[in-house]
Amino acid sequence: MSRRIKRTQSKSDRPADRRKGERPKAEAARSAGAPAKREPSKRPDGERPRRDRFAGEREAAPRSEFGRGKGDRVRAPRAEREDRRDAFESRERPPAKRASAGKPVRFGAERAERKPVAAPPPKKPEPETPVLPTKVQTVVVTADENGMRVDRFLEARFPGLSFSHIQRIVRKGELRVNGKRADSKDRLEEGQSVRIPPLKLDAPRERAGLTEGERKTLESLKAMTLYEDDDVLVLNKPAGLAVQGGSGMTRHIDQMLEVMRDAKGQKPRLVHRIDRETSGCLLIAKTRFAATHLTGAFRSRSARKVYWALVAGVPKPKQGRISTYLAKEESEEDTIMRVAAHGDEGASHAVTYYAVVEASANKLAWVSLKPVTGRTHQLRAHMAHIGHPIVGDPKYFNIENWALPGGLQNRLHLLARRIVIPHPRGGVIDATAPLPPHMLQSWNLLGLEHDRFDPIENAPEE
């Protein structure tokens, strides 16, 4: 009976939210895709259905053409209203979001479909893989490559090109600069033409990780590290380990750096070299940017290097400057640097400052050396030139009937003690290497205090 009473309520008695919700519920049912149920216009007993009676009451109420009541408009027929509704809903709507609670599913679905989809961001162009030259080609040195060494130029142009391949094509004369043979150390100038022969790039190795041997090599490099950041690496090179390869040499620093190649195939670059039997600070650039700035610092003599050595006798005066010309002298057995006269073929000026730090019974002296120039074997040749060769030097120790004190090892007593150089990104790199085991043993036997003040600090820079 109560249900019957609810159905016979008048329009004014029914709750407003129910009157508003009846029509959307009917429309939601039609939009859900289910076949619309036709209600008979009359019941079997001939009476008008209650649903139609309530619909008739709603139609009798004056409403606007879009469903909101206004007293001065007459409701259009159902077919016309549906046509207008379809035309209205087909228009583009702004993507503004509205509360979806209580709204028909159809509206939410249609608005979701019309929501503008943002275009995918443009893909960044991937770096181009260097084209493998299959025939002879000629390239021009750009402004950015001005002053670059020939071997660095090839490494930059063709990442992955092996060091041995670069040395081979340069040695055979296949690479020419302005039509002339070039050395791997020659500096290029902007605008020069470089003839490049067909090259063979090393194929990048795809692997999940390092091999056992490579892992041990990487650990050895880490154990040598004195300083490291994103651009620079300073190693404490042990005596006996070469910096670069030579005839029959399979292990050297340049080869060990292969394990540090990055994703682009670039490996750290040597900035300078020290002799095989010399231990101590070795500066390495991890990026091309750093290599350019660090080599420039060496050329402009902004880098300051300090070496320690144990020499025969005590130099007099105890502080001095050695200035000579050095030239390479080759023989069947060996290659050494000799003191030459100004103007001799291949002669280069070399300057070294020295200072005696401490002496031992006037037979041996600990000297600190500061090279202004960077010639091959410069310190060893200069100390032999003034009559105080470095202990254990197999090439330049020329004192006859000189006996090595007991307990000292017959190995080169020369240490690249310290390097100070401007950092490519600002500031200063200042790295110091400890005495190697054989020199530390000699210092202890001779009673030399390795933490004493180093007088070479006050030597001039040029």
PDB file of C-alpha atoms in Angstrom, residues 207-321:
ATOM      1  CA  ARG A 207      79.375  -8.465 -22.822  1.00  0.00           C
ATOM      2  CA  ALA A 208      77.574  -8.638 -19.549  1.00  0.00           C
ATOM      3  CA  GLY A 209      80.669  -7.766 -17.512  1.00  0.00           C
ATOM      4  CA  LEU A 210      84.435  -7.841 -17.330  1.00  0.00           C
ATOM      5  CA  THR A 211      86.433 -11.009 -17.712  1.00  0.00           C
ATOM      6  CA  GLU A 212      88.525 -12.263 -14.834  1.00  0.00           C
ATOM      7  CA  GLY A 213      91.694 -10.799 -16.333  1.00  0.00           C
ATOM      8  CA  GLU A 214      90.050  -7.438 -17.004  1.00  0.00           C
ATOM      9  CA  ARG A 215      88.649  -7.333 -13.497  1.00  0.00           C
ATOM     10  CA  LYS A 216      92.146  -7.858 -12.062  1.00  0.00           C
ATOM     11  CA  THR A 217      93.506  -5.130 -14.342  1.00  0.00           C
ATOM     12  CA  LEU A 218      90.837  -2.722 -13.136  1.00  0.00           C
ATOM     13  CA  GLU A 219      91.657  -3.570  -9.524  1.00  0.00           C
ATOM     14  CA  SER A 220      95.353  -2.902 -10.235  1.00  0.00           C
ATOM     15  CA  LEU A 221      94.508   0.534 -11.647  1.00  0.00           C
ATOM     16  CA  LYS A 222      92.356   1.315  -8.623  1.00  0.00           C
ATOM     17  CA  ALA A 223      95.205   0.325  -6.305  1.00  0.00           C
ATOM     18  CA  MET A 224      97.518   2.744  -8.160  1.00  0.00           C
ATOM     19  CA  THR A 225      95.059   5.662  -8.044  1.00  0.00           C
ATOM     20  CA  LEU A 226      96.201   8.765  -6.174  1.00  0.00           C
ATOM     21  CA  TYR A 227      93.403  11.057  -7.391  1.00  0.00           C
ATOM     22  CA  GLU A 228      90.326  10.600  -9.562  1.00  0.00           C
ATOM     23  CA  ASP A 229      87.255  12.560 -10.636  1.00  0.00           C
ATOM     24  CA  ASP A 230      85.049  12.659 -13.724  1.00  0.00           C
ATOM     25  CA  ASP A 231      87.787  14.258 -15.859  1.00  0.00           C
ATOM     26  CA  VAL A 232      91.178  13.403 -14.400  1.00  0.00           C
ATOM     27  CA  LEU A 233      93.004  10.350 -13.107  1.00  0.00           C
ATOM     28  CA  VAL A 234      96.418  10.412 -11.387  1.00  0.00           C
ATOM     29  CA  LEU A 235      98.161   7.065 -11.008  1.00  0.00           C
ATOM     30  CA  ASN A 236     101.140   6.039  -8.899  1.00  0.00           C
ATOM     31  CA  LYS A 237     102.920   4.073 -11.604  1.00  0.00           C
ATOM     32  CA  PRO A 238     105.173   1.355 -10.193  1.00  0.00           C
ATOM     33  CA  ALA A 239     108.779   1.022 -11.349  1.00  0.00           C
ATOM     34  CA  GLY A 240     109.202  -1.466 -14.194  1.00  0.00           C
ATOM     35  CA  LEU A 241     105.765  -0.895 -15.742  1.00  0.00           C
ATOM     36  CA  ALA A 242     105.924   0.926 -19.090  1.00  0.00           C
ATOM     37  CA  VAL A 243     103.549   3.754 -19.944  1.00  0.00           C
ATOM     38  CA  GLN A 244     103.208   2.822 -23.614  1.00  0.00           C
ATOM     39  CA  GLY A 245     103.834  -0.329 -25.577  1.00  0.00           C
ATOM     40  CA  GLY A 246     106.973  -1.184 -27.482  1.00  0.00           C
ATOM     41  CA  SER A 247     108.564  -4.089 -29.251  1.00  0.00           C
ATOM     42  CA  GLY A 248     107.555  -7.327 -27.533  1.00  0.00           C
ATOM     43  CA  MET A 249     105.790  -5.506 -24.699  1.00  0.00           C
ATOM     44  CA  THR A 250     102.367  -6.885 -23.811  1.00  0.00           C
ATOM     45  CA  ARG A 251     101.548  -5.070 -20.542  1.00  0.00           C
ATOM     46  CA  HIS A 252     101.685  -1.301 -20.136  1.00  0.00           C
ATOM     47  CA  ILE A 253      99.512   1.510 -18.771  1.00  0.00           C
ATOM     48  CA  ASP A 254      97.991   2.447 -22.118  1.00  0.00           C
ATOM     49  CA  GLN A 255      96.884  -1.148 -22.665  1.00  0.00           C
ATOM     50  CA  MET A 256      95.524  -1.446 -19.121  1.00  0.00           C
ATOM     51  CA  LEU A 257      93.323   1.619 -19.658  1.00  0.00           C
ATOM     52  CA  GLU A 258      91.320  -0.375 -22.212  1.00  0.00           C
ATOM     53  CA  VAL A 259      89.221  -1.752 -19.351  1.00  0.00           C
ATOM     54  CA  MET A 260      88.032   1.799 -18.603  1.00  0.00           C
ATOM     55  CA  ARG A 261      86.411   2.460 -21.969  1.00  0.00           C
ATOM     56  CA  ASP A 262      83.037   4.172 -21.656  1.00  0.00           C
ATOM     57  CA  ALA A 263      79.777   3.410 -23.494  1.00  0.00           C
ATOM     58  CA  LYS A 264      80.917   5.463 -26.509  1.00  0.00           C
ATOM     59  CA  GLY A 265      84.134   3.488 -26.863  1.00  0.00           C
ATOM     60  CA  GLN A 266      86.354   6.276 -25.515  1.00  0.00           C
ATOM     61  CA  LYS A 267      89.130   5.302 -23.147  1.00  0.00           C
ATOM     62  CA  PRO A 268      91.239   7.524 -20.841  1.00  0.00           C
ATOM     63  CA  ARG A 269      94.134   9.275 -22.592  1.00  0.00           C
ATOM     64  CA  LEU A 270      97.760   9.653 -21.556  1.00  0.00           C
ATOM     65  CA  VAL A 271      98.683  13.301 -21.045  1.00  0.00           C
ATOM     66  CA  HIS A 272     102.431  12.807 -20.506  1.00  0.00           C
ATOM     67  CA  ARG A 273     104.892   9.971 -19.995  1.00  0.00           C
ATOM     68  CA  ILE A 274     107.512   8.896 -17.505  1.00  0.00           C
ATOM     69  CA  ASP A 275     110.256   6.330 -18.017  1.00  0.00           C
ATOM     70  CA  ARG A 276     109.582   2.654 -17.507  1.00  0.00           C
ATOM     71  CA  GLU A 277     111.902   2.357 -14.484  1.00  0.00           C
ATOM     72  CA  THR A 278     110.652   5.631 -12.961  1.00  0.00           C
ATOM     73  CA  SER A 279     107.823   5.369 -10.469  1.00  0.00           C
ATOM     74  CA  GLY A 280     105.327   7.978  -9.319  1.00  0.00           C
ATOM     75  CA  CYS A 281     102.690  10.413 -10.560  1.00  0.00           C
ATOM     76  CA  LEU A 282     101.259   9.796 -14.016  1.00  0.00           C
ATOM     77  CA  LEU A 283      98.509  12.150 -15.194  1.00  0.00           C
ATOM     78  CA  ILE A 284      95.676  10.748 -17.348  1.00  0.00           C
ATOM     79  CA  ALA A 285      92.691  12.508 -18.919  1.00  0.00           C
ATOM     80  CA  LYS A 286      89.399  10.630 -18.787  1.00  0.00           C
ATOM     81  CA  THR A 287      87.639  12.878 -21.314  1.00  0.00           C
ATOM     82  CA  ARG A 288      88.620  14.657 -24.502  1.00  0.00           C
ATOM     83  CA  PHE A 289      87.769  17.967 -22.833  1.00  0.00           C
ATOM     84  CA  ALA A 290      90.242  17.282 -20.043  1.00  0.00           C
ATOM     85  CA  ALA A 291      92.910  16.048 -22.454  1.00  0.00           C
ATOM     86  CA  THR A 292      92.786  19.302 -24.429  1.00  0.00           C
ATOM     87  CA  HIS A 293      93.174  21.473 -21.321  1.00  0.00           C
ATOM     88  CA  LEU A 294      95.835  19.347 -19.617  1.00  0.00           C
ATOM     89  CA  THR A 295      98.059  19.057 -22.693  1.00  0.00           C
ATOM     90  CA  GLY A 296      97.681  22.815 -23.122  1.00  0.00           C
ATOM     91  CA  ALA A 297      98.878  23.274 -19.532  1.00  0.00           C
ATOM     92  CA  PHE A 298     102.002  21.228 -20.285  1.00  0.00           C
ATOM     93  CA  ARG A 299     102.701  23.205 -23.467  1.00  0.00           C
ATOM     94  CA  SER A 300     102.318  26.508 -21.609  1.00  0.00           C
ATOM     95  CA  ARG A 301     104.424  25.143 -18.712  1.00  0.00           C
ATOM     96  CA  SER A 302     101.617  25.684 -16.231  1.00  0.00           C
ATOM     97  CA  ALA A 303     102.225  22.191 -14.858  1.00  0.00           C
ATOM     98  CA  ARG A 304     104.770  21.842 -12.044  1.00  0.00           C
ATOM     99  CA  LYS A 305     106.507  18.501 -11.539  1.00  0.00           C
ATOM    100  CA  VAL A 306     108.844  17.524  -8.712  1.00  0.00           C
ATOM    101  CA  TYR A 307     111.095  14.434  -8.761  1.00  0.00           C
ATOM    102  CA  TRP A 308     113.134  12.814  -6.020  1.00  0.00           C
ATOM    103  CA  ALA A 309     116.365  10.965  -6.764  1.00  0.00           C
ATOM    104  CA  LEU A 310     119.290   9.336  -4.988  1.00  0.00           C
ATOM    105  CA  VAL A 311     122.530  10.330  -6.718  1.00  0.00           C
ATOM    106  CA  ALA A 312     126.176   9.452  -6.396  1.00  0.00           C
ATOM    107  CA  GLY A 313     128.151  12.093  -4.498  1.00  0.00           C
ATOM    108  CA  VAL A 314     126.892  15.478  -3.281  1.00  0.00           C
ATOM    109  CA  PRO A 315     126.355  18.159  -5.941  1.00  0.00           C
ATOM    110  CA  LYS A 316     128.061  21.523  -5.403  1.00  0.00           C
ATOM    111  CA  PRO A 317     126.576  24.017  -5.141  1.00  0.00           C
ATOM    112  CA  LYS A 318     123.722  22.347  -3.300  1.00  0.00           C
ATOM    113  CA  GLN A 319     121.165  24.233  -5.349  1.00  0.00           C
ATOM    114  CA  GLY A 320     121.529  25.055  -9.018  1.00  0.00           C
ATOM    115  CA  ARG A 321     120.211  25.207 -12.566  1.00  0.00           C
TER     116      ARG A 321
END
